[in-house]
Amino acid sequence: MNLGHLPSLEWLNLGYNQLGHNQPPSGLSFLASLVNSTRLEFLGLEANDFSGEIPNCIANLSTTLDQLVLSYNYIYGTIPRGIGFNNLSGVIPACLSNITGLLLLSLESNMFHGRIPASLYFTWEKTLFEGSIPSSFKALRSLEVLDISSNNISGNIPQFLGEFALVQFLNLSHNKLGGEVPKKGLFSNVSAFSVVGNYRLCGGIEALQLPSCPPNILKTKKEEFPWRLIPLVVLLPLATLLACLTFVFCRIKKSKQQNGPVFVFQDTKYPRLSYQDLTLTTLGFSQNNLLGQGGYGSVYKGILESESLQQIVAVKVLNVEAHGANKNFLAECEMLRNIRHRNLIKIITACSSTDITGNDFKALVLEFMKNGSLDKWLHPSPSGQENKKNLSLFQRLNIAIDIALALDYLHHQCPTKIIHCDIKPSNILLDEEFVARLSDFGLSRFFLTSVGHTQTSSIGVRGTVGYIPPEYGMGGKVSAEGDVYSYGILLLEMFSGKTPTGSSILMDHANNLHHYVRKALPHRVMDIVDPRIKVQTEDHNFLEDKSLIRSNILSRMEICLALIFEVGILCSVEMPKERICISFAIKQLHLARDKLLLHGCKQL
């Protein structure tokens, strides 16, 4: 194989072939022919039966290469001064930190050992690392996923990990960590982290059900406290001075504020509420009224009272210190003010004011959704009442159609086309009748079209790992096709019960949820369906037509699921232009629902 005459080559994907079949151990030697491809950014060679060691020539591509995929081959040996995936061994070389162009490095499922290089931060699942978590991790505050599970990492869990506001999931499971589990920040939400398989841990939040920490740990903390007190005593005068200056600054800032809040909506149909009004509405932003929280801020349940009625509302208080918070607040206000649809969350009003300390305060007042988010129904917490929640096949299908209709409205029926940019289960809310509403428009983008010109923006585009379309990661502009991709992943998740970033997907040797489902179609549909859907068929009392036998029900159910999964696959293909439009997805999902209704399986 000679690719040396392609100096302008930027993207080369040869994955999922048999290029290494019946090749000598030096099957990767052809990489030397790419030495002149100085613009190469992506090289995919996964699942090709290559064997042998990675040649040293790979280091010549390190200045331009963004992604190198060698997974699912038979490559062995130590890492050269380049990159590696498979059954590789040895110590991670420090020179990896010099590859400045690298955007993605996956080292999972190898046999690396030694200490984690303090200059790297990637995914180190099942790599046999040892030692403690380095303190240099403090600087990695832009991380969204940190997975160092199934290693030999020991020591205590650093408190600073709880301060990572952007982390979607922290996986520390199956290591040798010990000591007390932190309780603050990220560690206050049991669904945001995992520490299972670390049998020396204690304490933590009640949902972890870990044993209480022994007295010797508490005693150690008490013995260390006097040493910490010394710098506090030394710095006390300075701290007092800073507190006084801060107080004066806040007073000056507050005196410059206008009397009362700045009203975001001038239209009189939106109530004008101040910080004090919302404090009363939520009973002082009580923890008892807290519905959920994340990097964006917190959502509280409240009762909005007027002269004529009482209305239950959800008050979304934004974290004004988060990056881009003000921009996202204004964007969400603008979006919600201009859209009207049964399957989009309704805004009641917005408040931009100051709190009692003079700091900025921004909040959205939205309609209250009694049944919460779809995420809590698909992936209930292992503790508490949530684990009893379950959605039937018919309910899930109705919700899927609701969200598709919402996207069709945003993409094709609005006066100004809108791209949502963050389709995921936690942004889908359910009312008391399980009618779905799409929410959280903070990342949304207007798609302005004038004669002969289209304006779009990819600057600052963010989303959620697992749902972001691949072209966004390569600098592509936001598009309706990007929303369709995210919707396709959501659809596969709803009916398989698998999260797109779940470890069970990788254990099944699938690169992502799309490939996991695609491999099962069309003959193994029932092998991948969410087991909680299949439980519905065990009860025959719900059948409207008593003549229907169980085998017939399963057959109809399988046909319906195959059609739904096929829609999800067609929505989430890699190339944007090959994805189906959302209107076609709606048509196919309606067809699946009609099949259920026709055969009396409405309650499945």
mmCIF file of C-alpha atoms in Angstrom, residues 218-536:
data_model
loop_
_atom_site.group_PDB
_atom_site.id
_atom_site.type_symbol
_atom_site.label_atom_id
_atom_site.label_comp_id
_atom_site.label_asym_id
_atom_site.label_seq_id
_atom_site.Cartn_x
_atom_site.Cartn_y
_atom_site.Cartn_z
ATOM 1 C CA LEU A 218 -11.541 11.724 62.063
ATOM 2 C CA LYS A 219 -8.798 11.936 64.672
ATOM 3 C CA THR A 220 -6.189 12.544 61.974
ATOM 4 C CA LYS A 221 -8.227 15.425 60.653
ATOM 5 C CA LYS A 222 -8.470 16.953 64.122
ATOM 6 C CA GLU A 223 -4.703 16.604 64.636
ATOM 7 C CA GLU A 224 -4.012 18.393 61.366
ATOM 8 C CA PHE A 225 -6.335 21.278 62.130
ATOM 9 C CA PRO A 226 -3.980 23.314 64.396
ATOM 10 C CA TRP A 227 -1.393 23.344 61.608
ATOM 11 C CA ARG A 228 -3.982 24.817 59.277
ATOM 12 C CA LEU A 229 -4.915 27.382 61.899
ATOM 13 C CA ILE A 230 -1.467 28.982 61.855
ATOM 14 C CA PRO A 231 -1.726 30.586 58.381
ATOM 15 C CA LEU A 232 -5.291 31.624 59.170
ATOM 16 C CA VAL A 233 -4.114 33.557 62.219
ATOM 17 C CA VAL A 234 -1.338 35.160 60.227
ATOM 18 C CA LEU A 235 -3.654 36.163 57.375
ATOM 19 C CA LEU A 236 -6.616 37.200 59.549
ATOM 20 C CA PRO A 237 -5.888 40.973 59.413
ATOM 21 C CA LEU A 238 -5.561 40.798 55.629
ATOM 22 C CA ALA A 239 -8.776 38.812 55.321
ATOM 23 C CA THR A 240 -10.607 41.367 57.458
ATOM 24 C CA LEU A 241 -9.361 44.168 55.231
ATOM 25 C CA LEU A 242 -10.447 42.315 52.082
ATOM 26 C CA ALA A 243 -13.877 41.681 53.582
ATOM 27 C CA CYS A 244 -14.290 45.380 54.302
ATOM 28 C CA LEU A 245 -13.231 46.329 50.782
ATOM 29 C CA THR A 246 -15.628 43.745 49.322
ATOM 30 C CA PHE A 247 -18.492 45.149 51.392
ATOM 31 C CA VAL A 248 -17.737 48.682 50.229
ATOM 32 C CA PHE A 249 -17.519 47.509 46.608
ATOM 33 C CA CYS A 250 -20.880 45.751 46.847
ATOM 34 C CA ARG A 251 -22.487 48.833 48.356
ATOM 35 C CA ILE A 252 -21.137 51.006 45.560
ATOM 36 C CA LYS A 253 -22.271 48.497 42.937
ATOM 37 C CA LYS A 254 -25.725 48.277 44.465
ATOM 38 C CA SER A 255 -26.044 52.057 44.622
ATOM 39 C CA LYS A 256 -25.388 52.226 40.891
ATOM 40 C CA GLN A 257 -28.131 49.735 40.121
ATOM 41 C CA GLN A 258 -31.515 50.994 38.987
ATOM 42 C CA ASN A 259 -34.342 50.849 41.444
ATOM 43 C CA GLY A 260 -35.796 47.372 40.954
ATOM 44 C CA PRO A 261 -34.946 44.697 38.381
ATOM 45 C CA VAL A 262 -34.142 45.174 34.718
ATOM 46 C CA PHE A 263 -37.137 43.758 32.876
ATOM 47 C CA VAL A 264 -36.070 41.470 30.061
ATOM 48 C CA PHE A 265 -39.505 41.369 28.422
ATOM 49 C CA GLN A 266 -41.225 44.711 27.855
ATOM 50 C CA ASP A 267 -44.482 43.077 26.793
ATOM 51 C CA THR A 268 -47.084 43.447 29.530
ATOM 52 C CA LYS A 269 -48.236 39.834 29.151
ATOM 53 C CA TYR A 270 -45.088 38.742 31.002
ATOM 54 C CA PRO A 271 -45.258 39.335 34.801
ATOM 55 C CA ARG A 272 -42.572 41.635 36.182
ATOM 56 C CA LEU A 273 -40.879 39.833 39.048
ATOM 57 C CA SER A 274 -37.944 40.897 41.196
ATOM 58 C CA TYR A 275 -35.430 38.854 43.188
ATOM 59 C CA GLN A 276 -37.593 39.390 46.285
ATOM 60 C CA ASP A 277 -40.664 38.081 44.442
ATOM 61 C CA LEU A 278 -38.880 34.894 43.437
ATOM 62 C CA THR A 279 -37.498 34.469 46.959
ATOM 63 C CA LEU A 280 -41.069 34.371 48.254
ATOM 64 C CA THR A 281 -42.180 32.122 45.393
ATOM 65 C CA THR A 282 -39.553 29.475 46.234
ATOM 66 C CA LEU A 283 -39.660 29.922 50.037
ATOM 67 C CA GLY A 284 -36.202 31.425 50.087
ATOM 68 C CA PHE A 285 -34.829 29.054 47.422
ATOM 69 C CA SER A 286 -35.311 26.245 49.897
ATOM 70 C CA GLN A 287 -33.525 22.924 49.432
ATOM 71 C CA ASN A 288 -36.914 21.258 49.882
ATOM 72 C CA ASN A 289 -38.012 22.970 46.663
ATOM 73 C CA LEU A 290 -34.857 22.104 44.702
ATOM 74 C CA LEU A 291 -35.755 20.132 41.560
ATOM 75 C CA GLY A 292 -32.247 19.745 40.139
ATOM 76 C CA GLN A 293 -28.920 21.443 39.592
ATOM 77 C CA GLY A 294 -25.914 21.372 37.285
ATOM 78 C CA GLY A 295 -23.233 23.540 35.757
ATOM 79 C CA TYR A 296 -25.879 25.942 34.401
ATOM 80 C CA GLY A 297 -27.369 26.619 37.857
ATOM 81 C CA SER A 298 -30.316 25.310 39.886
ATOM 82 C CA VAL A 299 -34.058 24.787 39.319
ATOM 83 C CA TYR A 300 -36.574 25.308 42.117
ATOM 84 C CA LYS A 301 -40.270 24.573 42.421
ATOM 85 C CA GLY A 302 -42.355 27.569 43.390
ATOM 86 C CA ILE A 303 -45.902 28.869 43.678
ATOM 87 C CA LEU A 304 -46.524 32.083 41.789
ATOM 88 C CA GLU A 305 -49.478 33.955 43.269
ATOM 89 C CA SER A 306 -51.451 36.712 41.630
ATOM 90 C CA GLU A 307 -54.777 38.356 42.295
ATOM 91 C CA SER A 308 -56.647 35.833 40.158
ATOM 92 C CA LEU A 309 -54.775 32.531 40.459
ATOM 93 C CA GLN A 310 -52.045 30.398 41.937
ATOM 94 C CA GLN A 311 -49.651 28.751 39.500
ATOM 95 C CA ILE A 312 -46.950 26.159 40.167
ATOM 96 C CA VAL A 313 -43.783 27.169 38.321
ATOM 97 C CA ALA A 314 -40.164 26.103 37.886
ATOM 98 C CA VAL A 315 -37.621 28.845 38.629
ATOM 99 C CA LYS A 316 -34.325 28.289 36.810
ATOM 100 C CA VAL A 317 -31.624 30.314 38.605
ATOM 101 C CA LEU A 318 -28.545 30.663 36.424
ATOM 102 C CA ASN A 319 -24.995 30.375 37.702
ATOM 103 C CA VAL A 320 -23.841 33.841 36.616
ATOM 104 C CA GLU A 321 -20.196 32.949 37.258
ATOM 105 C CA ALA A 322 -20.200 30.172 34.634
ATOM 106 C CA HIS A 323 -18.477 30.930 31.343
ATOM 107 C CA GLY A 324 -20.880 32.533 28.869
ATOM 108 C CA ALA A 325 -23.748 32.575 31.399
ATOM 109 C CA ASN A 326 -25.031 36.025 30.433
ATOM 110 C CA LYS A 327 -24.891 35.224 26.712
ATOM 111 C CA ASN A 328 -26.754 31.950 27.243
ATOM 112 C CA PHE A 329 -29.368 33.680 29.404
ATOM 113 C CA LEU A 330 -30.112 36.290 26.759
ATOM 114 C CA ALA A 331 -30.159 33.625 24.035
ATOM 115 C CA GLU A 332 -32.627 31.461 25.942
ATOM 116 C CA CYS A 333 -34.876 34.455 26.671
ATOM 117 C CA GLU A 334 -34.880 35.412 22.998
ATOM 118 C CA MET A 335 -35.609 31.863 21.858
ATOM 119 C CA LEU A 336 -38.443 31.231 24.301
ATOM 120 C CA ARG A 337 -40.024 34.616 23.582
ATOM 121 C CA ASN A 338 -40.292 33.830 19.873
ATOM 122 C CA ILE A 339 -41.485 30.213 19.847
ATOM 123 C CA ARG A 340 -44.893 28.672 20.525
ATOM 124 C CA HIS A 341 -45.471 24.945 20.287
ATOM 125 C CA ARG A 342 -47.189 22.245 22.319
ATOM 126 C CA ASN A 343 -43.916 20.337 22.700
ATOM 127 C CA LEU A 344 -41.670 23.260 23.668
ATOM 128 C CA ILE A 345 -41.316 24.483 27.245
ATOM 129 C CA LYS A 346 -43.295 27.649 27.886
ATOM 130 C CA ILE A 347 -41.676 30.670 29.512
ATOM 131 C CA ILE A 348 -43.752 32.668 31.978
ATOM 132 C CA THR A 349 -41.268 35.491 32.550
ATOM 133 C CA ALA A 350 -37.602 36.277 33.173
ATOM 134 C CA CYS A 351 -35.790 38.260 35.863
ATOM 135 C CA SER A 352 -32.459 40.095 35.645
ATOM 136 C CA SER A 353 -31.752 41.749 38.966
ATOM 137 C CA THR A 354 -29.430 41.684 41.995
ATOM 138 C CA ASP A 355 -29.604 39.528 45.109
ATOM 139 C CA ILE A 356 -29.392 40.710 48.726
ATOM 140 C CA THR A 357 -25.586 41.006 48.510
ATOM 141 C CA GLY A 358 -25.668 43.112 45.350
ATOM 142 C CA ASN A 359 -24.486 40.346 43.047
ATOM 143 C CA ASP A 360 -26.046 39.721 39.646
ATOM 144 C CA PHE A 361 -29.110 37.494 39.667
ATOM 145 C CA LYS A 362 -30.687 36.003 36.551
ATOM 146 C CA ALA A 363 -33.583 33.567 36.457
ATOM 147 C CA LEU A 364 -36.149 32.124 34.073
ATOM 148 C CA VAL A 365 -39.656 31.320 35.283
ATOM 149 C CA LEU A 366 -41.001 28.333 33.328
ATOM 150 C CA GLU A 367 -44.073 26.140 33.399
ATOM 151 C CA PHE A 368 -43.782 23.320 35.930
ATOM 152 C CA MET A 369 -43.532 19.771 34.600
ATOM 153 C CA LYS A 370 -44.976 17.339 37.150
ATOM 154 C CA ASN A 371 -43.156 14.230 35.883
ATOM 155 C CA GLY A 372 -39.713 15.801 35.700
ATOM 156 C CA SER A 373 -37.076 14.988 33.109
ATOM 157 C CA LEU A 374 -36.970 12.024 30.733
ATOM 158 C CA ASP A 375 -33.474 11.212 32.006
ATOM 159 C CA LYS A 376 -34.795 10.303 35.472
ATOM 160 C CA TRP A 377 -37.295 7.913 33.900
ATOM 161 C CA LEU A 378 -34.779 6.236 31.591
ATOM 162 C CA HIS A 379 -31.998 6.011 34.182
ATOM 163 C CA PRO A 380 -33.561 6.141 37.658
ATOM 164 C CA SER A 381 -31.336 6.495 40.690
ATOM 165 C CA PRO A 382 -30.510 3.153 42.365
ATOM 166 C CA SER A 383 -31.793 4.554 45.650
ATOM 167 C CA GLY A 384 -35.063 6.233 46.537
ATOM 168 C CA GLN A 385 -38.444 6.180 44.825
ATOM 169 C CA GLU A 386 -37.037 6.858 41.349
ATOM 170 C CA ASN A 387 -36.023 3.242 40.842
ATOM 171 C CA LYS A 388 -39.711 2.346 40.611
ATOM 172 C CA LYS A 389 -40.218 4.574 37.582
ATOM 173 C CA ASN A 390 -40.801 2.948 34.217
ATOM 174 C CA LEU A 391 -42.098 4.060 30.856
ATOM 175 C CA SER A 392 -44.014 1.673 28.634
ATOM 176 C CA LEU A 393 -43.140 1.118 24.985
ATOM 177 C CA PHE A 394 -46.179 3.144 23.914
ATOM 178 C CA GLN A 395 -45.288 6.035 26.262
ATOM 179 C CA ARG A 396 -41.706 6.125 24.981
ATOM 180 C CA LEU A 397 -42.924 6.165 21.398
ATOM 181 C CA ASN A 398 -45.290 9.074 22.113
ATOM 182 C CA ILE A 399 -42.454 11.013 23.768
ATOM 183 C CA ALA A 400 -40.162 10.338 20.800
ATOM 184 C CA ILE A 401 -42.813 11.679 18.413
ATOM 185 C CA ASP A 402 -43.354 14.746 20.618
ATOM 186 C CA ILE A 403 -39.672 15.702 20.475
ATOM 187 C CA ALA A 404 -39.481 15.067 16.729
ATOM 188 C CA LEU A 405 -42.470 17.394 16.242
ATOM 189 C CA ALA A 406 -40.726 20.048 18.355
ATOM 190 C CA LEU A 407 -37.586 19.819 16.191
ATOM 191 C CA ASP A 408 -39.639 19.952 13.001
ATOM 192 C CA TYR A 409 -41.217 23.175 14.281
ATOM 193 C CA LEU A 410 -37.827 24.724 15.159
ATOM 194 C CA HIS A 411 -36.202 23.717 11.862
ATOM 195 C CA HIS A 412 -38.999 24.257 9.364
ATOM 196 C CA GLN A 413 -41.952 26.191 10.801
ATOM 197 C CA CYS A 414 -40.431 29.067 12.802
ATOM 198 C CA PRO A 415 -40.148 32.441 11.070
ATOM 199 C CA THR A 416 -36.440 32.196 11.913
ATOM 200 C CA LYS A 417 -34.904 28.736 11.804
ATOM 201 C CA ILE A 418 -33.574 27.614 15.196
ATOM 202 C CA ILE A 419 -30.947 24.936 15.948
ATOM 203 C CA HIS A 420 -31.241 23.604 19.510
ATOM 204 C CA CYS A 421 -27.660 22.186 19.817
ATOM 205 C CA ASP A 422 -28.246 20.147 22.999
ATOM 206 C CA ILE A 423 -30.821 17.378 22.488
ATOM 207 C CA LYS A 424 -30.537 14.922 25.410
ATOM 208 C CA PRO A 425 -32.853 13.238 27.973
ATOM 209 C CA SER A 426 -32.241 15.767 30.775
ATOM 210 C CA ASN A 427 -33.488 18.573 28.495
ATOM 211 C CA ILE A 428 -36.799 16.806 27.861
ATOM 212 C CA LEU A 429 -39.509 17.398 30.471
ATOM 213 C CA LEU A 430 -42.782 15.508 30.958
ATOM 214 C CA ASP A 431 -46.087 16.938 32.147
ATOM 215 C CA GLU A 432 -48.698 15.034 34.163
ATOM 216 C CA GLU A 433 -50.022 13.358 30.976
ATOM 217 C CA PHE A 434 -46.466 12.436 29.871
ATOM 218 C CA VAL A 435 -46.587 14.924 27.007
ATOM 219 C CA ALA A 436 -42.962 15.882 26.305
ATOM 220 C CA ARG A 437 -41.555 19.413 26.212
ATOM 221 C CA LEU A 438 -38.125 20.297 24.811
ATOM 222 C CA SER A 439 -36.322 22.737 27.126
ATOM 223 C CA ASP A 440 -32.968 24.479 27.767
ATOM 224 C CA PHE A 441 -32.338 26.778 24.811
ATOM 225 C CA GLY A 442 -29.185 28.349 26.256
ATOM 226 C CA LEU A 443 -26.969 26.855 23.535
ATOM 227 C CA SER A 444 -29.446 27.358 20.689
ATOM 228 C CA ARG A 445 -28.544 29.320 17.576
ATOM 229 C CA PHE A 446 -30.640 31.367 15.159
ATOM 230 C CA PHE A 447 -30.155 30.374 11.531
ATOM 231 C CA LEU A 448 -30.726 33.635 9.659
ATOM 232 C CA THR A 449 -31.399 33.373 5.947
ATOM 233 C CA SER A 450 -31.526 36.307 3.575
ATOM 234 C CA VAL A 451 -31.511 36.479 -0.206
ATOM 235 C CA GLY A 452 -28.507 34.576 -1.468
ATOM 236 C CA HIS A 453 -26.844 34.475 1.968
ATOM 237 C CA THR A 454 -26.964 32.293 5.033
ATOM 238 C CA GLN A 455 -25.564 33.273 8.426
ATOM 239 C CA THR A 456 -24.543 30.599 10.879
ATOM 240 C CA SER A 457 -22.085 30.368 13.713
ATOM 241 C CA SER A 458 -19.961 27.608 15.147
ATOM 242 C CA ILE A 459 -18.144 29.808 17.653
ATOM 243 C CA GLY A 460 -18.537 28.538 21.192
ATOM 244 C CA VAL A 461 -20.706 25.614 20.129
ATOM 245 C CA ARG A 462 -21.008 23.161 22.980
ATOM 246 C CA GLY A 463 -23.160 20.217 23.788
ATOM 247 C CA THR A 464 -23.066 16.992 25.741
ATOM 248 C CA VAL A 465 -20.564 14.211 25.168
ATOM 249 C CA GLY A 466 -22.209 11.313 23.355
ATOM 250 C CA TYR A 467 -24.859 13.456 21.667
ATOM 251 C CA ILE A 468 -22.622 15.935 19.795
ATOM 252 C CA PRO A 469 -22.528 15.191 16.039
ATOM 253 C CA PRO A 470 -19.037 14.293 14.768
ATOM 254 C CA GLU A 471 -18.828 17.247 12.385
ATOM 255 C CA TYR A 472 -19.038 19.707 15.309
ATOM 256 C CA GLY A 473 -15.884 18.168 16.748
ATOM 257 C CA MET A 474 -14.142 18.878 13.427
ATOM 258 C CA GLY A 475 -15.118 22.566 13.453
ATOM 259 C CA GLY A 476 -18.290 22.208 11.390
ATOM 260 C CA LYS A 477 -21.056 24.782 11.592
ATOM 261 C CA VAL A 478 -24.249 24.164 13.496
ATOM 262 C CA SER A 479 -27.037 22.741 11.362
ATOM 263 C CA ALA A 480 -30.404 21.020 11.439
ATOM 264 C CA GLU A 481 -28.563 17.804 10.556
ATOM 265 C CA GLY A 482 -26.619 18.181 13.826
ATOM 266 C CA ASP A 483 -29.880 18.229 15.799
ATOM 267 C CA VAL A 484 -31.098 15.199 13.850
ATOM 268 C CA TYR A 485 -27.941 13.292 14.853
ATOM 269 C CA SER A 486 -28.491 14.091 18.540
ATOM 270 C CA TYR A 487 -32.136 13.071 18.212
ATOM 271 C CA GLY A 488 -31.101 9.746 16.636
ATOM 272 C CA ILE A 489 -28.803 8.968 19.593
ATOM 273 C CA LEU A 490 -31.616 9.957 21.977
ATOM 274 C CA LEU A 491 -34.006 7.589 20.167
ATOM 275 C CA LEU A 492 -31.560 4.663 20.449
ATOM 276 C CA GLU A 493 -31.063 5.422 24.136
ATOM 277 C CA MET A 494 -34.797 5.590 24.876
ATOM 278 C CA PHE A 495 -35.497 2.102 23.541
ATOM 279 C CA SER A 496 -32.242 0.305 24.381
ATOM 280 C CA GLY A 497 -31.878 1.722 27.882
ATOM 281 C CA LYS A 498 -28.153 2.312 27.162
ATOM 282 C CA THR A 499 -26.457 5.691 27.568
ATOM 283 C CA PRO A 500 -24.206 6.757 24.669
ATOM 284 C CA THR A 501 -21.221 7.031 27.035
ATOM 285 C CA GLY A 502 -21.961 3.935 29.120
ATOM 286 C CA SER A 503 -19.185 1.423 29.765
ATOM 287 C CA SER A 504 -21.474 -1.461 28.722
ATOM 288 C CA ILE A 505 -21.337 -0.209 25.109
ATOM 289 C CA LEU A 506 -17.553 -0.448 25.030
ATOM 290 C CA MET A 507 -17.623 -3.838 26.742
ATOM 291 C CA ASP A 508 -19.783 -5.035 23.841
ATOM 292 C CA HIS A 509 -16.944 -4.034 21.468
ATOM 293 C CA ALA A 510 -19.005 -1.228 19.940
ATOM 294 C CA ASN A 511 -17.454 2.182 19.280
ATOM 295 C CA ASN A 512 -20.665 3.967 20.170
ATOM 296 C CA LEU A 513 -24.391 3.461 20.692
ATOM 297 C CA HIS A 514 -25.048 3.743 16.929
ATOM 298 C CA HIS A 515 -22.766 0.785 16.146
ATOM 299 C CA TYR A 516 -24.072 -1.191 19.123
ATOM 300 C CA VAL A 517 -27.652 -1.048 17.798
ATOM 301 C CA ARG A 518 -26.734 -1.384 14.126
ATOM 302 C CA LYS A 519 -24.976 -4.716 14.768
ATOM 303 C CA ALA A 520 -28.187 -6.141 16.282
ATOM 304 C CA LEU A 521 -30.479 -5.212 13.400
ATOM 305 C CA PRO A 522 -32.611 -6.750 12.057
ATOM 306 C CA HIS A 523 -32.580 -10.183 13.750
ATOM 307 C CA ARG A 524 -31.468 -9.452 17.335
ATOM 308 C CA VAL A 525 -33.777 -6.579 18.171
ATOM 309 C CA MET A 526 -35.061 -8.178 21.372
ATOM 310 C CA ASP A 527 -31.487 -8.683 22.588
ATOM 311 C CA ILE A 528 -30.835 -4.948 22.799
ATOM 312 C CA VAL A 529 -34.230 -3.579 23.859
ATOM 313 C CA ASP A 530 -34.481 -2.088 27.353
ATOM 314 C CA PRO A 531 -35.361 -5.039 29.657
ATOM 315 C CA ARG A 532 -37.918 -2.880 31.447
ATOM 316 C CA ILE A 533 -39.925 -2.677 28.207
ATOM 317 C CA LYS A 534 -39.996 -6.474 27.912
ATOM 318 C CA VAL A 535 -41.322 -6.735 31.473
ATOM 319 C CA GLN A 536 -44.561 -5.201 30.216
#
